[in-house]
Amino acid sequence: MSICFRWVSNLSSSTTETLSTCKTYGSLPLKPPLFSSILHLPLRPRFQLLIRATAAMETDQSAVTSTTANYTDPPMKLLFVEMGVGYDQHGQDITSAAMRACRDAISSNSIPAFRRESIPGVSFEQMKLLIKLGVPHSLQHSLDIERVKSVFPYGKILNVEVVDGGLVCSSGVYVEEMGDKNDDCYIVNAAVYVGY
C-alpha cells in the first residue's frame, strides 16, 4: 500500500511548484504511520504562504487610519486573527450585537506569549489590536464605538473599522417586555487582528 501527499504552492503570480511525497508499505499495518510521513514533508510552502499573507496584511494595515488623532507608529506585526458573530434578538441594540461579536471573537483564546515574553523583545504592554466590524449600513450611525472598545480587557486598540455587513432579520417574535420595538434581530460580524 502507498500513501502519498501532494500539494501545489503558488510561489508568485506566474510560478507554481508541485510537491509530493509517497511512502510504500509492504502490507497494510494495523496503524499506518501517517504521522511519520507527515513529519518528513517539506514545510517551506506552508511558511512561505504565511509570510506572504502577513506581508500583505502589513501593507493593507498601513493605509488604515486610527481613531486616535495623529497616530504615527509603524503598522503592527500581525500574529493572528480572531473572528466572531454577535446577535441582539430583543431590544434592537446594534452596539450590544457588536459587543457580543467581539466577545465571541476573543472568548475562546488565550494569549500567553505576551505575558511570558515568548516573542523576543516584545512585552505585554506592546499588544496591539485592530477591530473590523460588519454592521448593517442603516444601523452604523447607532453604533457606540467606545462601548465596543470596552469589551477588550487589554491591548492598545489602534483602530475600529466599521464596514457594511452583518444582517437584519426577523427573530420570529416580538416581546414588548424585553424592550422590542419590532421583531428585528441584529447580527454583527467581528474580526480582531492581534499583533505588536
Short mmCIF file of N, CA, C and O in Angstrom, two decimals, residues 23-161:
data_model
loop_
_atom_site.label_atom_id
_atom_site.label_comp_id
_atom_site.label_asym_id
_atom_site.label_seq_id
_atom_site.Cartn_x
_atom_site.Cartn_y
_atom_site.Cartn_z
N LYS A 23 5.11 7.06 0.36
CA LYS A 23 5.78 6.00 1.10
C LYS A 23 5.01 4.72 0.85
O LYS A 23 3.78 4.70 0.93
N THR A 24 5.73 3.65 0.52
CA THR A 24 5.10 2.37 0.21
C THR A 24 5.30 1.42 1.38
O THR A 24 6.39 1.32 1.94
N TYR A 25 4.23 0.72 1.73
CA TYR A 25 4.27 -0.26 2.80
C TYR A 25 4.00 -1.63 2.18
O TYR A 25 3.10 -1.78 1.34
N GLY A 26 4.78 -2.65 2.58
CA GLY A 26 4.63 -4.00 2.03
C GLY A 26 3.27 -4.58 2.31
O GLY A 26 2.65 -5.19 1.46
N SER A 27 2.78 -4.42 3.51
CA SER A 27 1.45 -4.90 3.86
C SER A 27 0.78 -3.82 4.68
O SER A 27 1.43 -2.94 5.23
N LEU A 28 -0.50 -3.87 4.77
CA LEU A 28 -1.25 -2.86 5.50
C LEU A 28 -1.06 -3.06 6.99
O LEU A 28 -1.49 -4.07 7.55
N PRO A 29 -0.35 -2.13 7.67
CA PRO A 29 -0.18 -2.27 9.11
C PRO A 29 -1.49 -1.94 9.82
O PRO A 29 -2.38 -1.31 9.25
N LEU A 30 -1.59 -2.37 11.06
CA LEU A 30 -2.79 -2.08 11.83
C LEU A 30 -2.97 -0.59 12.02
O LEU A 30 -4.07 -0.06 11.97
N LYS A 31 -1.89 0.12 12.26
CA LYS A 31 -1.93 1.57 12.41
C LYS A 31 -0.90 2.16 11.45
O LYS A 31 0.28 2.22 11.77
N PRO A 32 -1.32 2.57 10.24
CA PRO A 32 -0.34 3.11 9.30
C PRO A 32 0.36 4.32 9.91
O PRO A 32 -0.28 5.16 10.52
N PRO A 33 1.66 4.39 9.75
CA PRO A 33 2.40 5.50 10.35
C PRO A 33 2.25 6.79 9.56
O PRO A 33 3.20 7.29 8.98
N LEU A 34 1.02 7.30 9.50
CA LEU A 34 0.77 8.53 8.74
C LEU A 34 1.57 9.70 9.31
O LEU A 34 2.10 10.52 8.57
N PHE A 35 1.64 9.79 10.63
CA PHE A 35 2.31 10.94 11.22
C PHE A 35 3.78 10.98 10.89
O PHE A 35 4.35 12.03 10.69
N SER A 36 4.42 9.80 10.79
CA SER A 36 5.84 9.81 10.43
C SER A 36 6.02 10.31 9.00
O SER A 36 6.99 10.98 8.69
N SER A 37 5.06 10.00 8.10
CA SER A 37 5.15 10.51 6.74
C SER A 37 4.95 12.02 6.71
O SER A 37 5.62 12.73 5.99
N ILE A 38 4.01 12.49 7.50
CA ILE A 38 3.73 13.93 7.53
C ILE A 38 4.92 14.70 8.09
O ILE A 38 5.27 15.76 7.60
N LEU A 39 5.57 14.16 9.10
CA LEU A 39 6.69 14.87 9.72
C LEU A 39 7.85 15.08 8.77
O LEU A 39 8.64 15.99 8.93
N HIS A 40 7.97 14.24 7.74
CA HIS A 40 9.07 14.36 6.80
C HIS A 40 8.73 15.23 5.60
O HIS A 40 9.54 15.38 4.70
N LEU A 41 7.53 15.80 5.55
CA LEU A 41 7.15 16.66 4.44
C LEU A 41 7.91 17.97 4.51
O LEU A 41 8.12 18.52 5.58
N PRO A 42 8.29 18.53 3.36
CA PRO A 42 8.93 19.85 3.38
C PRO A 42 7.92 20.89 3.87
O PRO A 42 6.77 20.88 3.46
N LEU A 43 8.33 21.80 4.73
CA LEU A 43 7.43 22.79 5.32
C LEU A 43 7.48 24.14 4.60
O LEU A 43 6.71 25.02 4.91
N ARG A 44 8.37 24.30 3.66
CA ARG A 44 8.57 25.60 3.02
C ARG A 44 7.29 26.22 2.46
O ARG A 44 7.01 27.37 2.72
N PRO A 45 6.45 25.49 1.70
CA PRO A 45 5.26 26.13 1.14
C PRO A 45 4.33 26.69 2.20
O PRO A 45 3.83 27.77 2.05
N ARG A 46 4.11 25.97 3.31
CA ARG A 46 3.22 26.46 4.35
C ARG A 46 3.75 27.77 4.92
O ARG A 46 3.03 28.73 5.08
N PHE A 47 5.03 27.82 5.27
CA PHE A 47 5.59 29.03 5.85
C PHE A 47 5.67 30.16 4.84
O PHE A 47 5.47 31.31 5.17
N GLN A 48 5.94 29.84 3.59
CA GLN A 48 6.01 30.86 2.58
C GLN A 48 4.67 31.57 2.44
O GLN A 48 4.60 32.79 2.37
N LEU A 49 3.58 30.78 2.40
CA LEU A 49 2.26 31.40 2.28
C LEU A 49 1.92 32.22 3.52
O LEU A 49 1.33 33.28 3.41
N LEU A 50 2.32 31.75 4.69
CA LEU A 50 2.09 32.50 5.92
C LEU A 50 2.81 33.84 5.88
O LEU A 50 2.26 34.87 6.20
N ILE A 51 4.06 33.82 5.44
CA ILE A 51 4.83 35.06 5.37
C ILE A 51 4.23 36.01 4.35
O ILE A 51 4.08 37.19 4.59
N ARG A 52 3.80 35.47 3.20
CA ARG A 52 3.21 36.33 2.20
C ARG A 52 1.92 36.96 2.71
O ARG A 52 1.66 38.14 2.51
N ALA A 53 1.08 36.19 3.40
CA ALA A 53 -0.17 36.73 3.95
C ALA A 53 0.12 37.79 4.99
O ALA A 53 -0.54 38.82 5.03
N THR A 54 1.14 37.60 5.82
CA THR A 54 1.49 38.59 6.83
C THR A 54 1.97 39.87 6.17
O THR A 54 1.57 40.96 6.55
N ALA A 55 2.80 39.74 5.15
CA ALA A 55 3.30 40.93 4.45
C ALA A 55 2.15 41.69 3.80
O ALA A 55 2.09 42.91 3.85
N ALA A 56 1.20 40.96 3.22
CA ALA A 56 0.04 41.61 2.61
C ALA A 56 -0.78 42.33 3.67
O ALA A 56 -1.27 43.43 3.45
N MET A 57 -0.96 41.72 4.84
CA MET A 57 -1.72 42.34 5.91
C MET A 57 -1.05 43.61 6.39
O MET A 57 -1.70 44.62 6.60
N GLU A 58 0.30 43.59 6.54
CA GLU A 58 1.01 44.79 7.00
C GLU A 58 0.85 45.91 5.99
O GLU A 58 0.67 47.06 6.33
N THR A 59 0.90 45.57 4.68
CA THR A 59 0.72 46.58 3.64
C THR A 59 -0.67 47.17 3.73
O THR A 59 -0.87 48.37 3.68
N ASP A 60 -1.68 46.30 3.88
CA ASP A 60 -3.06 46.74 3.97
C ASP A 60 -3.28 47.62 5.20
O ASP A 60 -3.96 48.62 5.14
N GLN A 61 -2.67 47.26 6.32
CA GLN A 61 -2.86 48.00 7.56
C GLN A 61 -2.20 49.37 7.53
O GLN A 61 -2.60 50.27 8.23
N SER A 62 -1.18 49.54 6.69
CA SER A 62 -0.50 50.83 6.67
C SER A 62 -1.43 51.92 6.15
O SER A 62 -1.22 53.10 6.41
N ALA A 63 -2.47 51.54 5.40
CA ALA A 63 -3.41 52.52 4.88
C ALA A 63 -4.55 52.80 5.85
O ALA A 63 -5.33 53.72 5.63
N VAL A 64 -4.69 52.03 6.92
CA VAL A 64 -5.78 52.20 7.87
C VAL A 64 -5.53 53.43 8.74
O VAL A 64 -4.44 53.62 9.25
N THR A 65 -6.55 54.24 8.90
CA THR A 65 -6.40 55.40 9.77
C THR A 65 -6.86 55.05 11.17
O THR A 65 -7.76 54.25 11.34
N SER A 66 -6.25 55.64 12.14
CA SER A 66 -6.55 55.32 13.53
C SER A 66 -7.67 56.20 14.05
O SER A 66 -7.89 57.30 13.57
N THR A 67 -8.36 55.70 15.09
CA THR A 67 -9.37 56.53 15.74
C THR A 67 -8.69 57.51 16.70
O THR A 67 -9.32 58.43 17.17
N THR A 68 -7.40 57.30 16.97
CA THR A 68 -6.64 58.22 17.80
C THR A 68 -5.95 59.22 16.88
O THR A 68 -5.24 58.84 15.97
N ALA A 69 -6.17 60.49 17.11
CA ALA A 69 -5.61 61.52 16.24
C ALA A 69 -4.09 61.48 16.26
O ALA A 69 -3.46 61.23 17.28
N ASN A 70 -3.48 61.74 15.10
CA ASN A 70 -2.03 61.85 14.94
C ASN A 70 -1.28 60.57 15.32
O ASN A 70 -0.16 60.62 15.80
N TYR A 71 -1.86 59.43 15.11
CA TYR A 71 -1.18 58.17 15.37
C TYR A 71 -0.13 57.97 14.29
O TYR A 71 -0.44 57.98 13.11
N THR A 72 1.15 57.79 14.68
CA THR A 72 2.22 57.71 13.69
C THR A 72 3.10 56.47 13.84
O THR A 72 4.10 56.37 13.16
N ASP A 73 2.76 55.53 14.72
CA ASP A 73 3.57 54.32 14.85
C ASP A 73 3.52 53.51 13.56
O ASP A 73 2.55 53.60 12.81
N PRO A 74 4.55 52.70 13.30
CA PRO A 74 4.51 51.85 12.11
C PRO A 74 3.41 50.80 12.24
O PRO A 74 2.93 50.56 13.34
N PRO A 75 2.99 50.19 11.12
CA PRO A 75 1.93 49.18 11.20
C PRO A 75 2.36 48.04 12.11
O PRO A 75 3.53 47.75 12.26
N MET A 76 1.39 47.39 12.71
CA MET A 76 1.71 46.31 13.64
C MET A 76 2.12 45.05 12.90
O MET A 76 1.77 44.85 11.74
N LYS A 77 2.84 44.20 13.59
CA LYS A 77 3.21 42.88 13.08
C LYS A 77 2.09 41.93 13.50
O LYS A 77 1.89 41.69 14.68
N LEU A 78 1.38 41.41 12.53
CA LEU A 78 0.20 40.57 12.78
C LEU A 78 0.60 39.19 13.28
O LEU A 78 1.45 38.53 12.68
N LEU A 79 -0.02 38.75 14.37
CA LEU A 79 0.21 37.40 14.89
C LEU A 79 -0.95 36.48 14.52
O LEU A 79 -0.75 35.37 14.06
N PHE A 80 -2.19 36.90 14.78
CA PHE A 80 -3.34 36.07 14.44
C PHE A 80 -4.60 36.91 14.35
O PHE A 80 -4.61 38.08 14.75
N VAL A 81 -5.66 36.30 13.81
CA VAL A 81 -6.95 36.96 13.62
C VAL A 81 -8.01 36.13 14.34
O VAL A 81 -8.06 34.91 14.17
N GLU A 82 -8.82 36.79 15.14
CA GLU A 82 -9.93 36.13 15.84
C GLU A 82 -11.23 36.63 15.20
O GLU A 82 -11.34 37.81 14.89
N MET A 83 -12.20 35.73 15.02
CA MET A 83 -13.45 36.11 14.38
C MET A 83 -14.64 35.71 15.22
O MET A 83 -14.58 34.69 15.92
N GLY A 84 -15.67 36.54 15.17
CA GLY A 84 -16.85 36.23 15.96
C GLY A 84 -18.12 36.80 15.36
O GLY A 84 -18.08 37.63 14.45
N VAL A 85 -19.24 36.34 15.90
CA VAL A 85 -20.57 36.79 15.47
C VAL A 85 -21.35 37.15 16.72
O VAL A 85 -21.28 36.45 17.73
N GLY A 86 -22.08 38.26 16.65
CA GLY A 86 -22.92 38.67 17.77
C GLY A 86 -24.34 38.98 17.32
O GLY A 86 -24.55 39.47 16.21
N TYR A 87 -25.29 38.68 18.19
CA TYR A 87 -26.71 38.86 17.88
C TYR A 87 -27.37 39.71 18.96
O TYR A 87 -27.01 39.62 20.12
N ASP A 88 -28.34 40.51 18.55
CA ASP A 88 -29.24 41.13 19.52
C ASP A 88 -30.65 40.80 19.05
O ASP A 88 -31.14 41.38 18.08
N GLN A 89 -31.28 39.84 19.72
CA GLN A 89 -32.59 39.37 19.29
C GLN A 89 -33.73 40.19 19.86
O GLN A 89 -34.82 40.19 19.31
N HIS A 90 -33.47 40.87 20.99
CA HIS A 90 -34.52 41.67 21.62
C HIS A 90 -33.97 43.01 22.04
O HIS A 90 -32.93 43.09 22.68
N GLY A 91 -34.68 44.05 21.69
CA GLY A 91 -34.26 45.40 22.07
C GLY A 91 -33.69 46.20 20.93
O GLY A 91 -33.54 47.41 21.02
N GLN A 92 -33.29 45.54 19.85
CA GLN A 92 -32.78 46.20 18.66
C GLN A 92 -31.65 47.18 18.99
O GLN A 92 -31.69 48.35 18.68
N ASP A 93 -30.59 46.66 19.64
CA ASP A 93 -29.42 47.46 20.00
C ASP A 93 -28.21 46.94 19.23
O ASP A 93 -27.65 45.90 19.56
N ILE A 94 -27.81 47.66 18.20
CA ILE A 94 -26.70 47.22 17.35
C ILE A 94 -25.38 47.19 18.12
O ILE A 94 -24.51 46.36 17.84
N THR A 95 -25.21 48.05 19.11
CA THR A 95 -23.99 48.06 19.91
C THR A 95 -23.88 46.78 20.73
O THR A 95 -22.80 46.20 20.84
N SER A 96 -24.99 46.30 21.29
CA SER A 96 -24.97 45.02 22.02
C SER A 96 -24.55 43.88 21.10
O SER A 96 -23.76 43.02 21.49
N ALA A 97 -25.06 43.87 19.88
CA ALA A 97 -24.68 42.83 18.92
C ALA A 97 -23.19 42.92 18.59
O ALA A 97 -22.50 41.90 18.52
N ALA A 98 -22.66 44.12 18.42
CA ALA A 98 -21.24 44.31 18.12
C ALA A 98 -20.37 43.88 19.30
O ALA A 98 -19.32 43.24 19.11
N MET A 99 -20.78 44.22 20.51
CA MET A 99 -20.03 43.80 21.70
C MET A 99 -20.01 42.27 21.81
O MET A 99 -18.98 41.67 22.13
N ARG A 100 -21.14 41.63 21.55
CA ARG A 100 -21.20 40.17 21.60
C ARG A 100 -20.31 39.54 20.52
O ARG A 100 -19.68 38.51 20.76
N ALA A 101 -20.25 40.17 19.35
CA ALA A 101 -19.39 39.65 18.28
C ALA A 101 -17.92 39.73 18.69
O ALA A 101 -17.16 38.78 18.48
N CYS A 102 -17.53 40.82 19.34
CA CYS A 102 -16.15 40.96 19.81
C CYS A 102 -15.85 39.97 20.93
O CYS A 102 -14.78 39.35 20.95
N ARG A 103 -16.78 39.81 21.86
CA ARG A 103 -16.59 38.82 22.93
C ARG A 103 -16.47 37.41 22.35
O ARG A 103 -15.65 36.61 22.80
N ASP A 104 -17.30 37.11 21.35
CA ASP A 104 -17.25 35.81 20.71
C ASP A 104 -15.88 35.59 20.06
O ASP A 104 -15.31 34.51 20.13
N ALA A 105 -15.33 36.64 19.45
CA ALA A 105 -14.03 36.54 18.78
C ALA A 105 -12.91 36.23 19.77
O ALA A 105 -12.02 35.44 19.48
N ILE A 106 -12.94 36.85 20.94
CA ILE A 106 -11.81 36.72 21.87
C ILE A 106 -12.04 35.70 22.99
O ILE A 106 -11.11 35.35 23.71
N SER A 107 -13.26 35.19 23.13
CA SER A 107 -13.60 34.39 24.31
C SER A 107 -12.95 33.02 24.37
O SER A 107 -12.78 32.48 25.46
N SER A 108 -12.59 32.43 23.26
CA SER A 108 -12.03 31.08 23.33
C SER A 108 -10.54 31.07 23.00
O SER A 108 -10.02 30.10 22.48
N ASN A 109 -9.86 32.17 23.31
CA ASN A 109 -8.44 32.27 23.04
C ASN A 109 -7.68 32.66 24.30
O ASN A 109 -8.18 33.38 25.14
N SER A 110 -6.46 32.20 24.38
CA SER A 110 -5.54 32.59 25.44
C SER A 110 -4.27 33.07 24.75
O SER A 110 -3.84 32.49 23.76
N ILE A 111 -3.69 34.14 25.26
CA ILE A 111 -2.51 34.71 24.62
C ILE A 111 -1.36 34.76 25.61
O ILE A 111 -0.96 35.84 26.08
N PRO A 112 -0.80 33.63 25.98
CA PRO A 112 0.28 33.63 26.96
C PRO A 112 1.59 34.22 26.42
O PRO A 112 2.44 34.63 27.20
N ALA A 113 1.75 34.27 25.11
CA ALA A 113 3.00 34.76 24.53
C ALA A 113 3.33 36.18 24.98
O ALA A 113 4.50 36.52 25.19
N PHE A 114 2.32 37.03 25.15
CA PHE A 114 2.58 38.41 25.56
C PHE A 114 2.98 38.49 27.03
O PHE A 114 3.84 39.26 27.41
N ARG A 115 2.33 37.72 27.87
CA ARG A 115 2.64 37.76 29.30
C ARG A 115 3.98 37.10 29.62
O ARG A 115 4.68 37.49 30.52
N ARG A 116 4.31 36.04 28.88
CA ARG A 116 5.55 35.30 29.15
C ARG A 116 6.73 35.80 28.35
O ARG A 116 7.80 35.22 28.39
N GLU A 117 6.51 36.85 27.56
CA GLU A 117 7.55 37.42 26.71
C GLU A 117 8.18 36.34 25.82
O GLU A 117 9.39 36.25 25.68
N SER A 118 7.32 35.51 25.21
CA SER A 118 7.77 34.46 24.31
C SER A 118 8.31 35.00 23.00
O SER A 118 9.02 34.33 22.29
N ILE A 119 7.91 36.21 22.66
CA ILE A 119 8.41 36.86 21.46
C ILE A 119 9.54 37.77 21.90
O ILE A 119 9.31 38.72 22.65
N PRO A 120 10.78 37.49 21.47
CA PRO A 120 11.93 38.28 21.94
C PRO A 120 11.74 39.78 21.73
O PRO A 120 11.38 40.23 20.65
N GLY A 121 11.93 40.52 22.80
CA GLY A 121 11.83 41.98 22.74
C GLY A 121 10.43 42.53 22.77
O GLY A 121 10.23 43.73 22.65
N VAL A 122 9.41 41.68 22.94
CA VAL A 122 8.02 42.14 22.93
C VAL A 122 7.40 41.82 24.29
O VAL A 122 7.41 40.69 24.74
N SER A 123 6.87 42.86 24.93
CA SER A 123 6.24 42.69 26.23
C SER A 123 4.71 42.81 26.11
O SER A 123 4.18 43.22 25.07
N PHE A 124 4.02 42.48 27.19
CA PHE A 124 2.57 42.52 27.24
C PHE A 124 2.03 43.91 26.88
O PHE A 124 1.00 44.03 26.23
N GLU A 125 2.73 44.94 27.27
CA GLU A 125 2.26 46.31 27.02
C GLU A 125 2.28 46.67 25.53
O GLU A 125 1.69 47.66 25.13
N GLN A 126 2.94 45.88 24.71
CA GLN A 126 3.06 46.18 23.29
C GLN A 126 2.00 45.50 22.43
O GLN A 126 1.99 45.65 21.21
N MET A 127 1.07 44.78 23.04
CA MET A 127 0.00 44.12 22.29
C MET A 127 -0.88 45.18 21.64
O MET A 127 -1.29 46.15 22.28
N LYS A 128 -1.16 44.99 20.34
CA LYS A 128 -1.98 45.93 19.58
C LYS A 128 -3.15 45.20 18.94
O LYS A 128 -3.04 44.02 18.59
N LEU A 129 -4.26 45.91 18.77
CA LEU A 129 -5.48 45.35 18.20
C LEU A 129 -6.02 46.24 17.09
O LEU A 129 -6.01 47.47 17.22
N LEU A 130 -6.48 45.62 16.04
CA LEU A 130 -7.28 46.30 15.01
C LEU A 130 -8.60 45.55 14.98
O LEU A 130 -8.62 44.32 14.93
N ILE A 131 -9.71 46.28 15.01
CA ILE A 131 -11.02 45.65 15.04
C ILE A 131 -11.78 46.06 13.79
O ILE A 131 -11.83 47.24 13.44
N LYS A 132 -12.36 45.06 13.13
CA LYS A 132 -13.17 45.32 11.94
C LYS A 132 -14.54 44.73 12.18
O LYS A 132 -14.67 43.56 12.54
N LEU A 133 -15.58 45.55 12.03
CA LEU A 133 -16.95 45.13 12.30
C LEU A 133 -17.79 45.22 11.03
O LEU A 133 -17.79 46.25 10.35
N GLY A 134 -18.52 44.15 10.74
CA GLY A 134 -19.50 44.16 9.66
C GLY A 134 -20.86 44.47 10.26
O GLY A 134 -21.40 43.66 11.02
N VAL A 135 -21.37 45.67 9.96
CA VAL A 135 -22.62 46.17 10.56
C VAL A 135 -23.56 46.59 9.44
O VAL A 135 -23.13 47.23 8.48
N PRO A 136 -24.86 46.25 9.53
CA PRO A 136 -25.79 46.71 8.50
C PRO A 136 -25.70 48.23 8.32
O PRO A 136 -25.65 48.98 9.29
N HIS A 137 -25.63 48.65 7.07
CA HIS A 137 -25.40 50.06 6.75
C HIS A 137 -26.39 51.00 7.45
O HIS A 137 -26.00 52.03 7.99
N SER A 138 -27.65 50.62 7.46
CA SER A 138 -28.67 51.51 8.03
C SER A 138 -28.54 51.68 9.54
O SER A 138 -29.15 52.59 10.12
N LEU A 139 -27.71 50.86 10.21
CA LEU A 139 -27.57 50.93 11.67
C LEU A 139 -26.21 51.45 12.13
O LEU A 139 -25.98 51.61 13.33
N GLN A 140 -25.32 51.71 11.21
CA GLN A 140 -23.96 52.12 11.57
C GLN A 140 -23.94 53.42 12.39
O GLN A 140 -23.11 53.58 13.28
N HIS A 141 -24.85 54.32 12.12
CA HIS A 141 -24.89 55.59 12.86
C HIS A 141 -25.24 55.39 14.33
O HIS A 141 -24.93 56.23 15.18
N SER A 142 -25.87 54.27 14.68
CA SER A 142 -26.28 53.99 16.06
C SER A 142 -25.20 53.27 16.87
O SER A 142 -25.37 53.07 18.07
N LEU A 143 -24.11 52.87 16.24
CA LEU A 143 -23.08 52.08 16.89
C LEU A 143 -22.25 52.94 17.83
O LEU A 143 -21.72 53.98 17.44
N ASP A 144 -22.11 52.53 19.08
CA ASP A 144 -21.30 53.23 20.08
C ASP A 144 -19.92 52.55 20.15
O ASP A 144 -19.76 51.53 20.81
N ILE A 145 -18.95 53.12 19.46
CA ILE A 145 -17.60 52.54 19.36
C ILE A 145 -16.94 52.43 20.73
O ILE A 145 -16.25 51.44 21.01
N GLU A 146 -17.13 53.39 21.61
CA GLU A 146 -16.49 53.34 22.93
C GLU A 146 -16.99 52.16 23.75
O GLU A 146 -16.23 51.52 24.46
N ARG A 147 -18.28 51.86 23.66
CA ARG A 147 -18.81 50.67 24.35
C ARG A 147 -18.23 49.39 23.77
O ARG A 147 -17.92 48.45 24.50
N VAL A 148 -18.05 49.36 22.47
CA VAL A 148 -17.45 48.18 21.82
C VAL A 148 -16.01 48.01 22.30
O VAL A 148 -15.58 46.90 22.64
N LYS A 149 -15.26 49.08 22.38
CA LYS A 149 -13.86 49.02 22.85
C LYS A 149 -13.76 48.49 24.27
O LYS A 149 -12.77 47.86 24.64
N SER A 150 -14.79 48.72 25.08
CA SER A 150 -14.74 48.30 26.48
C SER A 150 -14.72 46.78 26.64
O SER A 150 -14.42 46.28 27.72
N VAL A 151 -15.02 46.05 25.59
CA VAL A 151 -15.02 44.59 25.63
C VAL A 151 -13.59 44.05 25.80
O VAL A 151 -13.39 43.00 26.41
N PHE A 152 -12.60 44.78 25.31
CA PHE A 152 -11.23 44.27 25.27
C PHE A 152 -10.50 44.61 26.57
O PHE A 152 -10.29 45.78 26.89
N PRO A 153 -10.10 43.57 27.34
CA PRO A 153 -9.50 43.81 28.65
C PRO A 153 -8.09 44.37 28.60
O PRO A 153 -7.64 45.00 29.54
N TYR A 154 -7.38 44.15 27.50
CA TYR A 154 -6.03 44.68 27.35
C TYR A 154 -5.68 44.76 25.88
O TYR A 154 -6.39 44.24 25.03
N GLY A 155 -4.57 45.43 25.59
CA GLY A 155 -4.15 45.67 24.22
C GLY A 155 -4.51 47.08 23.81
O GLY A 155 -5.56 47.61 24.17
N LYS A 156 -3.62 47.71 23.06
CA LYS A 156 -3.85 49.06 22.55
C LYS A 156 -4.67 48.95 21.27
O LYS A 156 -4.24 48.33 20.29
N ILE A 157 -5.87 49.52 21.27
CA ILE A 157 -6.74 49.47 20.09
C ILE A 157 -6.30 50.58 19.14
O ILE A 157 -6.44 51.76 19.46
N LEU A 158 -5.76 50.19 18.00
CA LEU A 158 -5.29 51.16 17.02
C LEU A 158 -6.41 51.74 16.19
O LEU A 158 -6.38 52.91 15.83
N ASN A 159 -7.40 50.89 15.88
CA ASN A 159 -8.47 51.35 15.00
C ASN A 159 -9.68 50.43 15.12
O ASN A 159 -9.52 49.23 15.33
N VAL A 160 -10.86 51.00 15.00
CA VAL A 160 -12.09 50.23 14.86
C VAL A 160 -12.68 50.64 13.52
O VAL A 160 -13.06 51.79 13.33
N GLU A 161 -12.69 49.69 12.60
CA GLU A 161 -13.21 49.95 11.26
C GLU A 161 -14.59 49.34 11.15
O GLU A 161 -14.80 48.17 11.49
#
